[in-house]
């Protein structure tokens, strides 16, 4: 393993770690959304079905940015596109 | 040979699209069409049953109204009959009582008249007896025969002055 | 080596590879290479299962005195119909079979990974196909209600400067849908692969020839990464499809359907 390849691997690993910082956003966002959903259900328990459904869809949409980060990280670690 | 993890493959897209369409038509034909047909048939059956029940209810209500009317009329009739019978009976009893009263009054009147007649007869009898007796007494007292015809008038006057016997 | 004496399936996952589907056969038509991949074969299995199940469930339907099978079939149809009518409105009920198709395909295509196959939905091409189908339906709906002129004019709203952004957002819709579904399922399967690989390595470190640690422990994580994630992604994919299609129609949809 020459030096250049080693640097690329190290960079890929660091890049993968950095890509997973994208997990912070969805974490905060989904926590906020779930908290609001809990408030909404507490205020209007009869609407819990609709609130839960909407919350899950919103969470999934919010989670997609985190998933993009995960895909990038996986690509960097396992496919090593720059080697 | 393996494709990449993140590959876009034309063949897979083509086959997947065909598969999606096949599955769409298959599900539509094998699942949705029969189930929806059954559901609509059941809905129709339920509607029909409800309609029948509604009709039966309407009929029952009509019959009930009719019976109620008939019952009311019958009650009315019976009450009317009772009233007329009572009235007739009342009339009849009034008639009977009136007849009885009239009869009683007639009998009373008759008795009274008879009594009056008896009294008159007794009175006149008494009067004649008294006059005869008076003449007889006077003959005895006077000692001579008094012409009865002459003195009858005097005796009558006397009796009248003594007082009415009645 | 004692390990070599064991059959391959008892050795656990001794290597971790992240690859796409195998190409079963490939042929050339009009200069294009058409690959028949593992994914397509698995799709056929999934389709056979779904179609067989629906034929089995709808056999001998009766109006009265229903069987358990019929109850299940009716509940499934009514549930998906209610979902479509709640989300899209009554006038879009014609989309119900398509929504049901995508939902079933996604669920069964993801759950097939529980049997040890590659999940159909961990192939990006499949999800791209479905997302493109959604995109085609959105565009068709827009053209149907606004005409071709109205559709093209929609790109220059609210101001003509927004044209590139509108085109980008139009392209982003199917891409994001496909990427989201793919990322969840494929990411989940990679994480499950990592867990199996790690537990196998741990077993070998503890000098266990048969990797007993891979029995049972991954099942708990599989509940989230396979079952929950599969259901959620299938549900979200159809929800987004329904919302995008019904939003492509006229805005007074609710008012006209309520009237």
PDB file of N, CA and C in Angstrom, chain B residues 1-17 19-24 26-28 30-32 34-35 38-39 41-42 45, chain C residues 18-23 35-37 40 43-44 47 51 58 61-63 66 70 74 77-78 96-98 100-101 105 123 125-126 129 133 182 190:
ATOM      1  N   UNK B   1     -20.837 -12.128 -12.504  1.00  0.00           N
ATOM      2  CA  UNK B   1     -20.703 -10.673 -12.618  1.00  0.00           C
ATOM      3  C   UNK B   1     -21.749  -9.993 -11.736  1.00  0.00           C
ATOM      4  N   UNK B   2     -21.293  -8.970 -11.045  1.00  0.00           N
ATOM      5  CA  UNK B   2     -22.230  -8.261 -10.178  1.00  0.00           C
ATOM      6  C   UNK B   2     -22.240  -6.786 -10.555  1.00  0.00           C
ATOM      7  N   UNK B   3     -23.420  -6.202 -10.411  1.00  0.00           N
ATOM      8  CA  UNK B   3     -23.508  -4.763 -10.636  1.00  0.00           C
ATOM      9  C   UNK B   3     -23.002  -4.037  -9.398  1.00  0.00           C
ATOM     10  N   UNK B   4     -22.759  -2.722  -9.551  1.00  0.00           N
ATOM     11  CA  UNK B   4     -22.317  -1.934  -8.405  1.00  0.00           C
ATOM     12  C   UNK B   4     -23.448  -1.753  -7.405  1.00  0.00           C
ATOM     13  N   UNK B   5     -23.044  -1.373  -6.188  1.00  0.00           N
ATOM     14  CA  UNK B   5     -24.028  -1.180  -5.109  1.00  0.00           C
ATOM     15  C   UNK B   5     -25.022  -0.076  -5.454  1.00  0.00           C
ATOM     16  N   UNK B   6     -24.516   0.952  -6.123  1.00  0.00           N
ATOM     17  CA  UNK B   6     -25.326   2.135  -6.380  1.00  0.00           C
ATOM     18  C   UNK B   6     -25.451   2.336  -7.880  1.00  0.00           C
ATOM     19  N   UNK B   7     -25.874   1.277  -8.563  1.00  0.00           N
ATOM     20  CA  UNK B   7     -25.876   1.343 -10.024  1.00  0.00           C
ATOM     21  C   UNK B   7     -27.285   1.623 -10.546  1.00  0.00           C
ATOM     22  N   UNK B   8     -27.324   2.273 -11.688  1.00  0.00           N
ATOM     23  CA  UNK B   8     -28.599   2.462 -12.379  1.00  0.00           C
ATOM     24  C   UNK B   8     -28.524   1.618 -13.636  1.00  0.00           C
ATOM     25  N   UNK B   9     -29.363   0.583 -13.663  1.00  0.00           N
ATOM     26  CA  UNK B   9     -29.276  -0.395 -14.733  1.00  0.00           C
ATOM     27  C   UNK B   9     -30.514  -0.313 -15.610  1.00  0.00           C
ATOM     28  N   UNK B  10     -30.306  -0.138 -16.900  1.00  0.00           N
ATOM     29  CA  UNK B  10     -31.421   0.034 -17.839  1.00  0.00           C
ATOM     30  C   UNK B  10     -32.322  -1.198 -17.872  1.00  0.00           C
ATOM     31  N   UNK B  11     -31.686  -2.384 -17.895  1.00  0.00           N
ATOM     32  CA  UNK B  11     -32.459  -3.621 -17.938  1.00  0.00           C
ATOM     33  C   UNK B  11     -33.365  -3.755 -16.731  1.00  0.00           C
ATOM     34  N   UNK B  12     -32.814  -3.464 -15.560  1.00  0.00           N
ATOM     35  CA  UNK B  12     -33.627  -3.578 -14.342  1.00  0.00           C
ATOM     36  C   UNK B  12     -34.790  -2.593 -14.376  1.00  0.00           C
ATOM     37  N   UNK B  13     -34.502  -1.362 -14.847  1.00  0.00           N
ATOM     38  CA  UNK B  13     -35.580  -0.370 -14.926  1.00  0.00           C
ATOM     39  C   UNK B  13     -36.678  -0.854 -15.851  1.00  0.00           C
ATOM     40  N   UNK B  14     -36.278  -1.369 -17.012  1.00  0.00           N
ATOM     41  CA  UNK B  14     -37.253  -1.839 -17.995  1.00  0.00           C
ATOM     42  C   UNK B  14     -38.094  -2.974 -17.423  1.00  0.00           C
ATOM     43  N   UNK B  15     -37.395  -3.983 -16.879  1.00  0.00           N
ATOM     44  CA  UNK B  15     -38.119  -5.134 -16.333  1.00  0.00           C
ATOM     45  C   UNK B  15     -38.975  -4.732 -15.137  1.00  0.00           C
ATOM     46  N   UNK B  16     -38.448  -3.844 -14.320  1.00  0.00           N
ATOM     47  CA  UNK B  16     -39.222  -3.437 -13.147  1.00  0.00           C
ATOM     48  C   UNK B  16     -40.493  -2.713 -13.561  1.00  0.00           C
ATOM     49  N   UNK B  17     -40.366  -1.881 -14.621  1.00  0.00           N
ATOM     50  CA  UNK B  17     -41.558  -1.167 -15.073  1.00  0.00           C
ATOM     51  C   UNK B  17     -42.608  -2.153 -15.590  1.00  0.00           C
ATOM     52  N   UNK B  19     -42.862  -5.273 -14.770  1.00  0.00           N
ATOM     53  CA  UNK B  19     -43.382  -6.017 -13.618  1.00  0.00           C
ATOM     54  C   UNK B  19     -44.401  -5.210 -12.844  1.00  0.00           C
ATOM     55  N   UNK B  20     -44.106  -3.911 -12.688  1.00  0.00           N
ATOM     56  CA  UNK B  20     -45.042  -3.043 -11.955  1.00  0.00           C
ATOM     57  C   UNK B  20     -46.385  -3.000 -12.664  1.00  0.00           C
ATOM     58  N   UNK B  21     -46.334  -2.858 -13.979  1.00  0.00           N
ATOM     59  CA  UNK B  21     -47.587  -2.797 -14.742  1.00  0.00           C
ATOM     60  C   UNK B  21     -48.341  -4.117 -14.661  1.00  0.00           C
ATOM     61  N   UNK B  22     -47.592  -5.223 -14.779  1.00  0.00           N
ATOM     62  CA  UNK B  22     -48.241  -6.545 -14.705  1.00  0.00           C
ATOM     63  C   UNK B  22     -48.914  -6.706 -13.343  1.00  0.00           C
ATOM     64  N   UNK B  23     -48.176  -6.349 -12.287  1.00  0.00           N
ATOM     65  CA  UNK B  23     -48.734  -6.510 -10.944  1.00  0.00           C
ATOM     66  C   UNK B  23     -49.933  -5.603 -10.748  1.00  0.00           C
ATOM     67  N   UNK B  24     -49.857  -4.386 -11.328  1.00  0.00           N
ATOM     68  CA  UNK B  24     -50.980  -3.448 -11.227  1.00  0.00           C
ATOM     69  C   UNK B  24     -52.241  -4.061 -11.832  1.00  0.00           C
ATOM     70  N   UNK B  26     -52.784  -7.173 -12.547  1.00  0.00           N
ATOM     71  CA  UNK B  26     -53.156  -8.415 -11.862  1.00  0.00           C
ATOM     72  C   UNK B  26     -53.923  -8.119 -10.586  1.00  0.00           C
ATOM     73  N   UNK B  27     -53.413  -7.162  -9.796  1.00  0.00           N
ATOM     74  CA  UNK B  27     -54.101  -6.824  -8.543  1.00  0.00           C
ATOM     75  C   UNK B  27     -55.468  -6.245  -8.833  1.00  0.00           C
ATOM     76  N   UNK B  28     -55.527  -5.406  -9.863  1.00  0.00           N
ATOM     77  CA  UNK B  28     -56.803  -4.786 -10.214  1.00  0.00           C
ATOM     78  C   UNK B  28     -57.806  -5.860 -10.595  1.00  0.00           C
ATOM     79  N   UNK B  30     -57.532  -9.345 -10.070  1.00  0.00           N
ATOM     80  CA  UNK B  30     -57.738 -10.488  -9.178  1.00  0.00           C
ATOM     81  C   UNK B  30     -58.187 -10.086  -7.783  1.00  0.00           C
ATOM     82  N   UNK B  31     -57.840  -8.860  -7.356  1.00  0.00           N
ATOM     83  CA  UNK B  31     -58.196  -8.493  -5.978  1.00  0.00           C
ATOM     84  C   UNK B  31     -59.278  -7.422  -5.955  1.00  0.00           C
ATOM     85  N   UNK B  32     -59.049  -6.331  -6.689  1.00  0.00           N
ATOM     86  CA  UNK B  32     -59.945  -5.190  -6.503  1.00  0.00           C
ATOM     87  C   UNK B  32     -61.298  -5.405  -7.151  1.00  0.00           C
ATOM     88  N   UNK B  34     -63.087  -8.246  -7.977  1.00  0.00           N
ATOM     89  CA  UNK B  34     -64.035  -9.118  -7.268  1.00  0.00           C
ATOM     90  C   UNK B  34     -64.455  -8.572  -5.913  1.00  0.00           C
ATOM     91  N   UNK B  35     -63.492  -8.028  -5.156  1.00  0.00           N
ATOM     92  CA  UNK B  35     -63.845  -7.568  -3.805  1.00  0.00           C
ATOM     93  C   UNK B  35     -64.780  -6.366  -3.889  1.00  0.00           C
ATOM     94  N   UNK B  38     -68.206  -7.558  -4.759  1.00  0.00           N
ATOM     95  CA  UNK B  38     -68.889  -8.134  -3.597  1.00  0.00           C
ATOM     96  C   UNK B  38     -69.337  -7.023  -2.657  1.00  0.00           C
ATOM     97  N   UNK B  39     -68.452  -6.047  -2.457  1.00  0.00           N
ATOM     98  CA  UNK B  39     -68.789  -4.970  -1.518  1.00  0.00           C
ATOM     99  C   UNK B  39     -69.981  -4.189  -2.009  1.00  0.00           C
ATOM    100  N   UNK B  41     -72.254  -5.297  -4.041  1.00  0.00           N
ATOM    101  CA  UNK B  41     -73.438  -6.161  -3.949  1.00  0.00           C
ATOM    102  C   UNK B  41     -73.974  -6.174  -2.529  1.00  0.00           C
ATOM    103  N   UNK B  42     -73.039  -6.251  -1.571  1.00  0.00           N
ATOM    104  CA  UNK B  42     -73.476  -6.263  -0.174  1.00  0.00           C
ATOM    105  C   UNK B  42     -74.134  -4.939   0.186  1.00  0.00           C
ATOM    106  N   UNK B  45     -77.501  -5.052  -1.130  1.00  0.00           N
ATOM    107  CA  UNK B  45     -78.359  -5.904  -0.296  1.00  0.00           C
ATOM    108  C   UNK B  45     -78.765  -5.184   0.976  1.00  0.00           C
TER     109      UNK B  45
ATOM    110  N   UNK C  18     -20.061  -5.226  -0.148  1.00  0.00           N
ATOM    111  CA  UNK C  18     -21.195  -4.373  -0.473  1.00  0.00           C
ATOM    112  C   UNK C  18     -21.244  -4.263  -1.982  1.00  0.00           C
ATOM    113  N   UNK C  19     -22.147  -5.040  -2.560  1.00  0.00           N
ATOM    114  CA  UNK C  19     -22.249  -5.038  -4.022  1.00  0.00           C
ATOM    115  C   UNK C  19     -23.703  -4.911  -4.429  1.00  0.00           C
ATOM    116  N   UNK C  20     -23.870  -4.743  -5.727  1.00  0.00           N
ATOM    117  CA  UNK C  20     -25.210  -4.711  -6.282  1.00  0.00           C
ATOM    118  C   UNK C  20     -25.684  -6.112  -6.587  1.00  0.00           C
ATOM    119  N   UNK C  21     -26.813  -6.229  -7.307  1.00  0.00           N
ATOM    120  CA  UNK C  21     -27.352  -7.558  -7.633  1.00  0.00           C
ATOM    121  C   UNK C  21     -26.509  -8.267  -8.677  1.00  0.00           C
ATOM    122  N   UNK C  22     -26.580  -9.585  -8.636  1.00  0.00           N
ATOM    123  CA  UNK C  22     -25.883 -10.403  -9.638  1.00  0.00           C
ATOM    124  C   UNK C  22     -26.593 -10.277 -10.988  1.00  0.00           C
ATOM    125  N   UNK C  23     -25.800 -10.320 -12.041  1.00  0.00           N
ATOM    126  CA  UNK C  23     -26.382 -10.339 -13.383  1.00  0.00           C
ATOM    127  C   UNK C  23     -26.534 -11.791 -13.792  1.00  0.00           C
ATOM    128  N   UNK C  35     -29.603  -6.116 -19.041  1.00  0.00           N
ATOM    129  CA  UNK C  35     -29.230  -7.118 -18.051  1.00  0.00           C
ATOM    130  C   UNK C  35     -30.474  -7.686 -17.381  1.00  0.00           C
ATOM    131  N   UNK C  36     -30.502  -9.007 -17.258  1.00  0.00           N
ATOM    132  CA  UNK C  36     -31.522  -9.656 -16.438  1.00  0.00           C
ATOM    133  C   UNK C  36     -30.856  -9.974 -15.111  1.00  0.00           C
ATOM    134  N   UNK C  37     -31.202  -9.217 -14.068  1.00  0.00           N
ATOM    135  CA  UNK C  37     -30.463  -9.353 -12.811  1.00  0.00           C
ATOM    136  C   UNK C  37     -31.254 -10.185 -11.811  1.00  0.00           C
ATOM    137  N   UNK C  40     -34.622  -8.831 -10.737  1.00  0.00           N
ATOM    138  CA  UNK C  40     -35.813  -9.081 -11.552  1.00  0.00           C
ATOM    139  C   UNK C  40     -36.387 -10.458 -11.243  1.00  0.00           C
ATOM    140  N   UNK C  43     -38.187 -10.135  -8.133  1.00  0.00           N
ATOM    141  CA  UNK C  43     -39.447  -9.440  -8.393  1.00  0.00           C
ATOM    142  C   UNK C  43     -40.504 -10.411  -8.885  1.00  0.00           C
ATOM    143  N   UNK C  44     -40.092 -11.335  -9.742  1.00  0.00           N
ATOM    144  CA  UNK C  44     -41.061 -12.312 -10.239  1.00  0.00           C
ATOM    145  C   UNK C  44     -41.574 -13.178  -9.094  1.00  0.00           C
ATOM    146  N   UNK C  47     -43.992 -11.068  -7.153  1.00  0.00           N
ATOM    147  CA  UNK C  47     -45.246 -10.920  -7.890  1.00  0.00           C
ATOM    148  C   UNK C  47     -46.079 -12.183  -7.801  1.00  0.00           C
ATOM    149  N   UNK C  51     -49.761 -12.156  -6.296  1.00  0.00           N
ATOM    150  CA  UNK C  51     -50.901 -12.538  -7.143  1.00  0.00           C
ATOM    151  C   UNK C  51     -51.534 -13.820  -6.605  1.00  0.00           C
ATOM    152  N   UNK C  58     -59.396 -14.169  -2.668  1.00  0.00           N
ATOM    153  CA  UNK C  58     -60.669 -13.809  -3.301  1.00  0.00           C
ATOM    154  C   UNK C  58     -61.359 -15.019  -3.916  1.00  0.00           C
ATOM    155  N   UNK C  61     -65.852 -15.821  -3.275  1.00  0.00           N
ATOM    156  CA  UNK C  61     -66.412 -14.682  -2.535  1.00  0.00           C
ATOM    157  C   UNK C  61     -67.929 -14.827  -2.460  1.00  0.00           C
ATOM    158  N   UNK C  62     -68.462 -14.470  -1.305  1.00  0.00           N
ATOM    159  CA  UNK C  62     -69.912 -14.535  -1.130  1.00  0.00           C
ATOM    160  C   UNK C  62     -70.406 -13.226  -0.496  1.00  0.00           C
ATOM    161  N   UNK C  63     -71.682 -12.923  -0.759  1.00  0.00           N
ATOM    162  CA  UNK C  63     -72.247 -11.709  -0.161  1.00  0.00           C
ATOM    163  C   UNK C  63     -72.542 -11.948   1.312  1.00  0.00           C
ATOM    164  N   UNK C  66     -69.479 -14.847   5.161  1.00  0.00           N
ATOM    165  CA  UNK C  66     -68.146 -14.735   4.585  1.00  0.00           C
ATOM    166  C   UNK C  66     -67.153 -15.608   5.344  1.00  0.00           C
ATOM    167  N   UNK C  70     -62.080 -14.161   3.019  1.00  0.00           N
ATOM    168  CA  UNK C  70     -62.766 -13.033   2.399  1.00  0.00           C
ATOM    169  C   UNK C  70     -62.718 -11.802   3.301  1.00  0.00           C
ATOM    170  N   UNK C  74     -61.356  -8.266   2.126  1.00  0.00           N
ATOM    171  CA  UNK C  74     -62.187  -7.060   2.182  1.00  0.00           C
ATOM    172  C   UNK C  74     -61.549  -5.995   3.060  1.00  0.00           C
ATOM    173  N   UNK C  77     -58.697  -4.346   1.116  1.00  0.00           N
ATOM    174  CA  UNK C  77     -59.188  -3.438   0.073  1.00  0.00           C
ATOM    175  C   UNK C  77     -59.793  -2.187   0.699  1.00  0.00           C
ATOM    176  N   UNK C  78     -60.584  -2.378   1.764  1.00  0.00           N
ATOM    177  CA  UNK C  78     -61.220  -1.207   2.381  1.00  0.00           C
ATOM    178  C   UNK C  78     -60.195  -0.299   3.031  1.00  0.00           C
ATOM    179  N   UNK C  96     -56.413   3.897  -6.515  1.00  0.00           N
ATOM    180  CA  UNK C  96     -56.265   2.918  -5.439  1.00  0.00           C
ATOM    181  C   UNK C  96     -55.487   1.661  -5.842  1.00  0.00           C
ATOM    182  N   UNK C  97     -55.821   1.003  -6.970  1.00  0.00           N
ATOM    183  CA  UNK C  97     -55.059  -0.218  -7.309  1.00  0.00           C
ATOM    184  C   UNK C  97     -53.576   0.059  -7.520  1.00  0.00           C
ATOM    185  N   UNK C  98     -53.251   1.205  -8.110  1.00  0.00           N
ATOM    186  CA  UNK C  98     -51.827   1.503  -8.317  1.00  0.00           C
ATOM    187  C   UNK C  98     -51.112   1.684  -6.981  1.00  0.00           C
ATOM    188  N   UNK C 100     -52.003   0.469  -4.123  1.00  0.00           N
ATOM    189  CA  UNK C 100     -51.914  -0.846  -3.482  1.00  0.00           C
ATOM    190  C   UNK C 100     -50.789  -1.667  -4.091  1.00  0.00           C
ATOM    191  N   UNK C 101     -50.632  -1.559  -5.418  1.00  0.00           N
ATOM    192  CA  UNK C 101     -49.567  -2.305  -6.101  1.00  0.00           C
ATOM    193  C   UNK C 101     -48.197  -1.892  -5.578  1.00  0.00           C
ATOM    194  N   UNK C 105     -45.773  -4.321  -3.443  1.00  0.00           N
ATOM    195  CA  UNK C 105     -44.473  -4.606  -4.053  1.00  0.00           C
ATOM    196  C   UNK C 105     -43.354  -4.183  -3.105  1.00  0.00           C
ATOM    197  N   UNK C 123     -32.207  -2.366  -4.536  1.00  0.00           N
ATOM    198  CA  UNK C 123     -31.657  -2.072  -5.863  1.00  0.00           C
ATOM    199  C   UNK C 123     -32.179  -0.694  -6.275  1.00  0.00           C
ATOM    200  N   UNK C 125     -32.230   0.858  -9.012  1.00  0.00           N
ATOM    201  CA  UNK C 125     -32.957   0.940 -10.284  1.00  0.00           C
ATOM    202  C   UNK C 125     -34.463   0.715 -10.097  1.00  0.00           C
ATOM    203  N   UNK C 126     -34.813  -0.237  -9.221  1.00  0.00           N
ATOM    204  CA  UNK C 126     -36.231  -0.540  -8.987  1.00  0.00           C
ATOM    205  C   UNK C 126     -36.935   0.687  -8.431  1.00  0.00           C
ATOM    206  N   UNK C 129     -37.377   3.342 -10.884  1.00  0.00           N
ATOM    207  CA  UNK C 129     -38.518   3.049 -11.762  1.00  0.00           C
ATOM    208  C   UNK C 129     -39.824   3.503 -11.125  1.00  0.00           C
ATOM    209  N   UNK C 133     -42.279   6.497 -12.263  1.00  0.00           N
ATOM    210  CA  UNK C 133     -43.710   6.261 -12.507  1.00  0.00           C
ATOM    211  C   UNK C 133     -44.539   7.317 -11.789  1.00  0.00           C
ATOM    212  N   UNK C 182     -34.391   3.779  -1.045  1.00  0.00           N
ATOM    213  CA  UNK C 182     -33.174   2.980  -1.252  1.00  0.00           C
ATOM    214  C   UNK C 182     -32.228   3.107  -0.067  1.00  0.00           C
ATOM    215  N   UNK C 190     -27.048  -3.100   4.970  1.00  0.00           N
ATOM    216  CA  UNK C 190     -25.597  -3.033   5.218  1.00  0.00           C
ATOM    217  C   UNK C 190     -25.315  -3.090   6.712  1.00  0.00           C
TER     218      UNK C 190
END
